[in-house]
Coordinates of C-alpha atoms in Angstrom, one line a residue:
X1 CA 144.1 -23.7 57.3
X2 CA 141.6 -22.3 59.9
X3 CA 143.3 -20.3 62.8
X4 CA 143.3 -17.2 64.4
X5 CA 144.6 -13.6 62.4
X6 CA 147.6 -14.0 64.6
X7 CA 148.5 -17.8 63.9
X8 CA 147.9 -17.1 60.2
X9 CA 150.7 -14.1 60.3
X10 CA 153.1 -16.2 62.1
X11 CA 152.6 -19.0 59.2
X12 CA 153.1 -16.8 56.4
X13 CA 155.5 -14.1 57.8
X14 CA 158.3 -15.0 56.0
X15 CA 156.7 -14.9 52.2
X16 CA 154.5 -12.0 53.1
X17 CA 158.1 -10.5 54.2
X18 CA 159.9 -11.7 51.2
X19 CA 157.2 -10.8 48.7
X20 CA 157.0 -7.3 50.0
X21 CA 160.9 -6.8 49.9
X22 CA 160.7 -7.7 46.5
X23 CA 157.6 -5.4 45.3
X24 CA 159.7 -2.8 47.2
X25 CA 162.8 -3.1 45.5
X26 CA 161.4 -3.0 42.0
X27 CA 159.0 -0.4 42.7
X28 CA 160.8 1.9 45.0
X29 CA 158.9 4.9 43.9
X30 CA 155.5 3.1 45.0
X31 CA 154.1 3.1 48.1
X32 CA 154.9 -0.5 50.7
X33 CA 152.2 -3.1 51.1
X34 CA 154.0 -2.8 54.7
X35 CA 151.9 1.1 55.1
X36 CA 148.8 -0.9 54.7
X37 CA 146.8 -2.7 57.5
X38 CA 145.7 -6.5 57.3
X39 CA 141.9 -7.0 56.3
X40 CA 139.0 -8.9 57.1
X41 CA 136.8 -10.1 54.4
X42 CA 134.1 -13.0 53.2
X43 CA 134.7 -14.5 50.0
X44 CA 132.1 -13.7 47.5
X45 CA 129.1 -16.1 48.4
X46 CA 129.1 -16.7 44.3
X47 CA 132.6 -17.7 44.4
X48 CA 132.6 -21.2 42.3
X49 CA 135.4 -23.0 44.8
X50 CA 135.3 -26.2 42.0
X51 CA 136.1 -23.2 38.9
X52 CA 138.5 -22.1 36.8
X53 CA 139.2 -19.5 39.4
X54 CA 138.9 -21.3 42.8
X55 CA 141.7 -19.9 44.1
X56 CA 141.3 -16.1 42.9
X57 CA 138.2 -15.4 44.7
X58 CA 136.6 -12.1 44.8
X59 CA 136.0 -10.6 48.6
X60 CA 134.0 -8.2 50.4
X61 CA 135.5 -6.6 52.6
X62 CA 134.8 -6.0 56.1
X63 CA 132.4 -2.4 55.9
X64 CA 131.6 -2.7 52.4
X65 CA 128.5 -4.0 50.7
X66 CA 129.5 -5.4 47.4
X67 CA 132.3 -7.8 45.9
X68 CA 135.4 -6.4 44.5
X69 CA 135.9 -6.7 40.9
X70 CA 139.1 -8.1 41.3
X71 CA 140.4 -11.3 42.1
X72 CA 143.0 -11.8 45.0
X73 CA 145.1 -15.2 45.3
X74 CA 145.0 -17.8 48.0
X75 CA 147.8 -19.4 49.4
X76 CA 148.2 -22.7 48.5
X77 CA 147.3 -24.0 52.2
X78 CA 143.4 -22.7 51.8
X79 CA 141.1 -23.6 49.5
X80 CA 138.4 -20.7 49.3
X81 CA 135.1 -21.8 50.0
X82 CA 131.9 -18.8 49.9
X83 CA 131.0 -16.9 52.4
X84 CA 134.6 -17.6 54.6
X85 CA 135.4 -14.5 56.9
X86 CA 139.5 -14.6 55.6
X87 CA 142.5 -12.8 56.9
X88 CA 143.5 -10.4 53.2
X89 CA 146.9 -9.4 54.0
X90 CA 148.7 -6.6 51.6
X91 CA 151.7 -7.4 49.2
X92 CA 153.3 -5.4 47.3
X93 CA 151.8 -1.4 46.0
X94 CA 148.0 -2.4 45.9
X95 CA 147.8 -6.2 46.0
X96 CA 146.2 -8.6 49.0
X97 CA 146.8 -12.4 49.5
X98 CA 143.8 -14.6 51.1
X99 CA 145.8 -15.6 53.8
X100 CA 143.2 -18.4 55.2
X101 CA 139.8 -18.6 57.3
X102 CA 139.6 -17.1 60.4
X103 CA 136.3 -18.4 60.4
X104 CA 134.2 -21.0 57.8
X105 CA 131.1 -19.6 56.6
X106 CA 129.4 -23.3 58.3
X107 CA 130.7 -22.0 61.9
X108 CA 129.2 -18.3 61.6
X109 CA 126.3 -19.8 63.0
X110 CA 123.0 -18.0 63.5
X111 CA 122.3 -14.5 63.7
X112 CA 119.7 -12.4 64.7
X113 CA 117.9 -9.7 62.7
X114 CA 114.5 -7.7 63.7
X115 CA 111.8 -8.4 61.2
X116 CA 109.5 -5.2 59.9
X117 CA 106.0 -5.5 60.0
X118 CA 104.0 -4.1 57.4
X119 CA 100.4 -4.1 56.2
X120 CA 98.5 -3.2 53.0
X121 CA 96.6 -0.4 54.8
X122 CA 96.7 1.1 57.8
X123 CA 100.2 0.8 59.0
X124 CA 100.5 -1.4 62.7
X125 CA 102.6 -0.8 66.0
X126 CA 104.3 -3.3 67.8
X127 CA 104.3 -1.4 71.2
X128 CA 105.2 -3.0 73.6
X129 CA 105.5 -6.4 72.3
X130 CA 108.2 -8.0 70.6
X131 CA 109.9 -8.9 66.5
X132 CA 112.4 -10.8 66.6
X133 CA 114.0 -13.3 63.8
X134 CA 117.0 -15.6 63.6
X135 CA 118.5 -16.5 60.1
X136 CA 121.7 -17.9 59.5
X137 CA 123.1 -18.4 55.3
X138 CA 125.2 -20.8 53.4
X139 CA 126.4 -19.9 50.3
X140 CA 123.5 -18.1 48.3
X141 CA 121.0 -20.5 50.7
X142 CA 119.0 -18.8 53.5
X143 CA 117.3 -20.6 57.0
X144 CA 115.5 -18.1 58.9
X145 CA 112.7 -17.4 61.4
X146 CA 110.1 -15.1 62.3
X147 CA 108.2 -14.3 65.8
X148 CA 105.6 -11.6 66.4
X149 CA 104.4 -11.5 69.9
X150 CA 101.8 -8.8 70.5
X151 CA 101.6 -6.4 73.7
X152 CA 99.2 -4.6 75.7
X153 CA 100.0 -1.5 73.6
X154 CA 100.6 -2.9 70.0
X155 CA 97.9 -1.7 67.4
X156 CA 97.2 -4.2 64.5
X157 CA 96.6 -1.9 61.8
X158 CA 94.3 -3.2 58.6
X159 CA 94.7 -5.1 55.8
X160 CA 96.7 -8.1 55.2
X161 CA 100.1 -8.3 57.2
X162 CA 103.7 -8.8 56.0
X163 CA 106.8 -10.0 58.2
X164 CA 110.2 -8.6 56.3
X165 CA 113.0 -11.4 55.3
X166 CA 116.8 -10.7 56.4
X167 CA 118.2 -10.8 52.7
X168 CA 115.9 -10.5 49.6
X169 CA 115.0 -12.8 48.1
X170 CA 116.8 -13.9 44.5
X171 CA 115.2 -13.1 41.0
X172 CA 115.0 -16.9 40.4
X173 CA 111.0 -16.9 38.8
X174 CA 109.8 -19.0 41.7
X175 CA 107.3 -18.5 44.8
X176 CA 108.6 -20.0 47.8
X177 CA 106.2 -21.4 50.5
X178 CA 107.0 -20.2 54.3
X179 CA 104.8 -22.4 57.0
X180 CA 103.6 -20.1 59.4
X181 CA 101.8 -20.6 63.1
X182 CA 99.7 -18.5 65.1
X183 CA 98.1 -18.7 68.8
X184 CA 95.3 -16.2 69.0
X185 CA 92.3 -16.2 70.8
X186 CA 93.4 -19.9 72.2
X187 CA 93.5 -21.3 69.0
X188 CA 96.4 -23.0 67.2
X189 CA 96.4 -22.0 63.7
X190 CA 98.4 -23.8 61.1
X191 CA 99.2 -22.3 57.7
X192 CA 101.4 -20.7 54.9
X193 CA 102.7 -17.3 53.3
X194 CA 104.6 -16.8 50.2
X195 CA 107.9 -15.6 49.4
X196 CA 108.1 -14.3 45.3
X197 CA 110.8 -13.8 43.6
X198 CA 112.7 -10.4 43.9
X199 CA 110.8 -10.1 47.2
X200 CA 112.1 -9.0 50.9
X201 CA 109.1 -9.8 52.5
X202 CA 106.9 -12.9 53.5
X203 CA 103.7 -12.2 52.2
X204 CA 99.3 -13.4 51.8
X205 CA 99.7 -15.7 54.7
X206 CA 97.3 -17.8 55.2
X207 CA 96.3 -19.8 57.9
X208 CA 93.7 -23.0 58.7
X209 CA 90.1 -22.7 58.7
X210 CA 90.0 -19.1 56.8
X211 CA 90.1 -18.2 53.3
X212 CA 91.3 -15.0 53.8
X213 CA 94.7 -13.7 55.0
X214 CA 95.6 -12.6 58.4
X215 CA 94.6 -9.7 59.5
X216 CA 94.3 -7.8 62.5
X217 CA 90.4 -9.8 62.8
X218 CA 91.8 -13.1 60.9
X219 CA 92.1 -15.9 62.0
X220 CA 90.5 -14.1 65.4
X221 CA 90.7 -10.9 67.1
X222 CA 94.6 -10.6 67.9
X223 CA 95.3 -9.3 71.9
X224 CA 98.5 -9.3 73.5
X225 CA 100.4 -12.6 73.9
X226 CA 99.3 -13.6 70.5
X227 CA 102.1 -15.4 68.4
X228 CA 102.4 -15.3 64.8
X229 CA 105.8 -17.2 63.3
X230 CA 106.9 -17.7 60.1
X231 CA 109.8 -19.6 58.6
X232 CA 111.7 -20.7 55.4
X233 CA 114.3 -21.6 53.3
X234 CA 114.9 -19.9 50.0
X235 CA 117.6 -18.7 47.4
X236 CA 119.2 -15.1 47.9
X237 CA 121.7 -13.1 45.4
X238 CA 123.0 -10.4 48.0
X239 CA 126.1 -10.2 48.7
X240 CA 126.4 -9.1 51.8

């Protein structure tokens, strides 16, 4: 049952009706599910769609940050599945129905997000180059990708460098590699950083031919139109 909000009211107009005529007459001192606007949501990317309570996810709604404790009820036509943007409609005083998907957490696609870059020193500049990052999430599972491009006017800072993640990464008691490629000083340079657990950055990357991490010297003197990327796949436990 995947449609637009305005299919998915015409489908279910007649028990959303029916239920909220019925709230109303046994609580008539209670305020009409009929006051209260439809809602957006994503199911809870924890939400077990094979559990006990498949069809009583918990949601987070559209502005909000974390899950509701409560479950709400699916129609029987939709089968929640995590990470769903669903149409919540109100029944009754203070209860919502998962109407359906508006749109399946598969065809949210990918998104962008701007990385932070950090250093363990002296703090860099990225001028008037360019961070950007594309990530896209399925279920408690995150793809993403990084791209520093330096400028005429970026300054490099000291110590070893850091590219932030778009969701932090899960306490799950594993290091995650992320292979990482840089093109300074006409060299292609192959390599790795880390990912720990708990962490919201990529981190100690290494790269070919050097021992140590990069820096704003290593693996060669970075100038503008040098390319650092990193990339990854790894567990988070946010829920937004």
């Amino acid at each position: 049952m995947r449609q637009g909000p305005d299919g998915l009211l015409t489908t279910i107009a007649g028990y959303v009706d029916a239920s909220r005529r019925k709230s109303s007459a046994a609580r008539p001192q209670q305020q009409s599910g009929d006051d209260r606007p439809n809602r957006l949501a994503r199911i809870d990317y924890e939400h077990d769609a094979a559990g006990p309570h498949a069809m009583e996810p918990r949601v987070i709604f559209e502005g909000e940050a974390a899950p509701t404790r409560r479950r709400w009820p699916a129609l029987g036509g939709y089968r929640p599945q995590p990470g769903d943007r669903v149409l919540m409609v109100p029944v009754g005083g203070r209860g919502y129905v998962v109407v359906g998907a508006v749109q399946g957490a598969a065809a949210a696609g990918w998104r962008g997000y701007v990385p932070v870059w950090e250093t363990t020193s002296t703090q860099p500049s990225i001028g008037n180059g360019a961070l950007v990052g594309r990530w896209v999430r399925h279920g408690t599972t995150v793809h993403f990708v990084a791209q520093l491009t330096a400028g005429s006017t970026t300054a490099y800072g000291t110590g070893s460098w850091r590219l932030s993640l778009p969701a932090t990464k899960a306490e799950d008691g594993v290091t995650t590699p992320s292979p990482a490629r840089a093109l300074v000083a006409g060299g292609n340079y192959s390599g790795a950083g880390e990912i720990a657990s708990g962490d919201g950055f990529v981190r100690f990357i290494n790269l070919a031919g050097s021992t140590a991490n990069v820096t704003n010297t290593v693996p060669a003197a970075w100038a503008s139109g040098s390319i650092l990327r990193v990339c990854g796949t790894y567990e988070t436990s946010e829920g937004n």
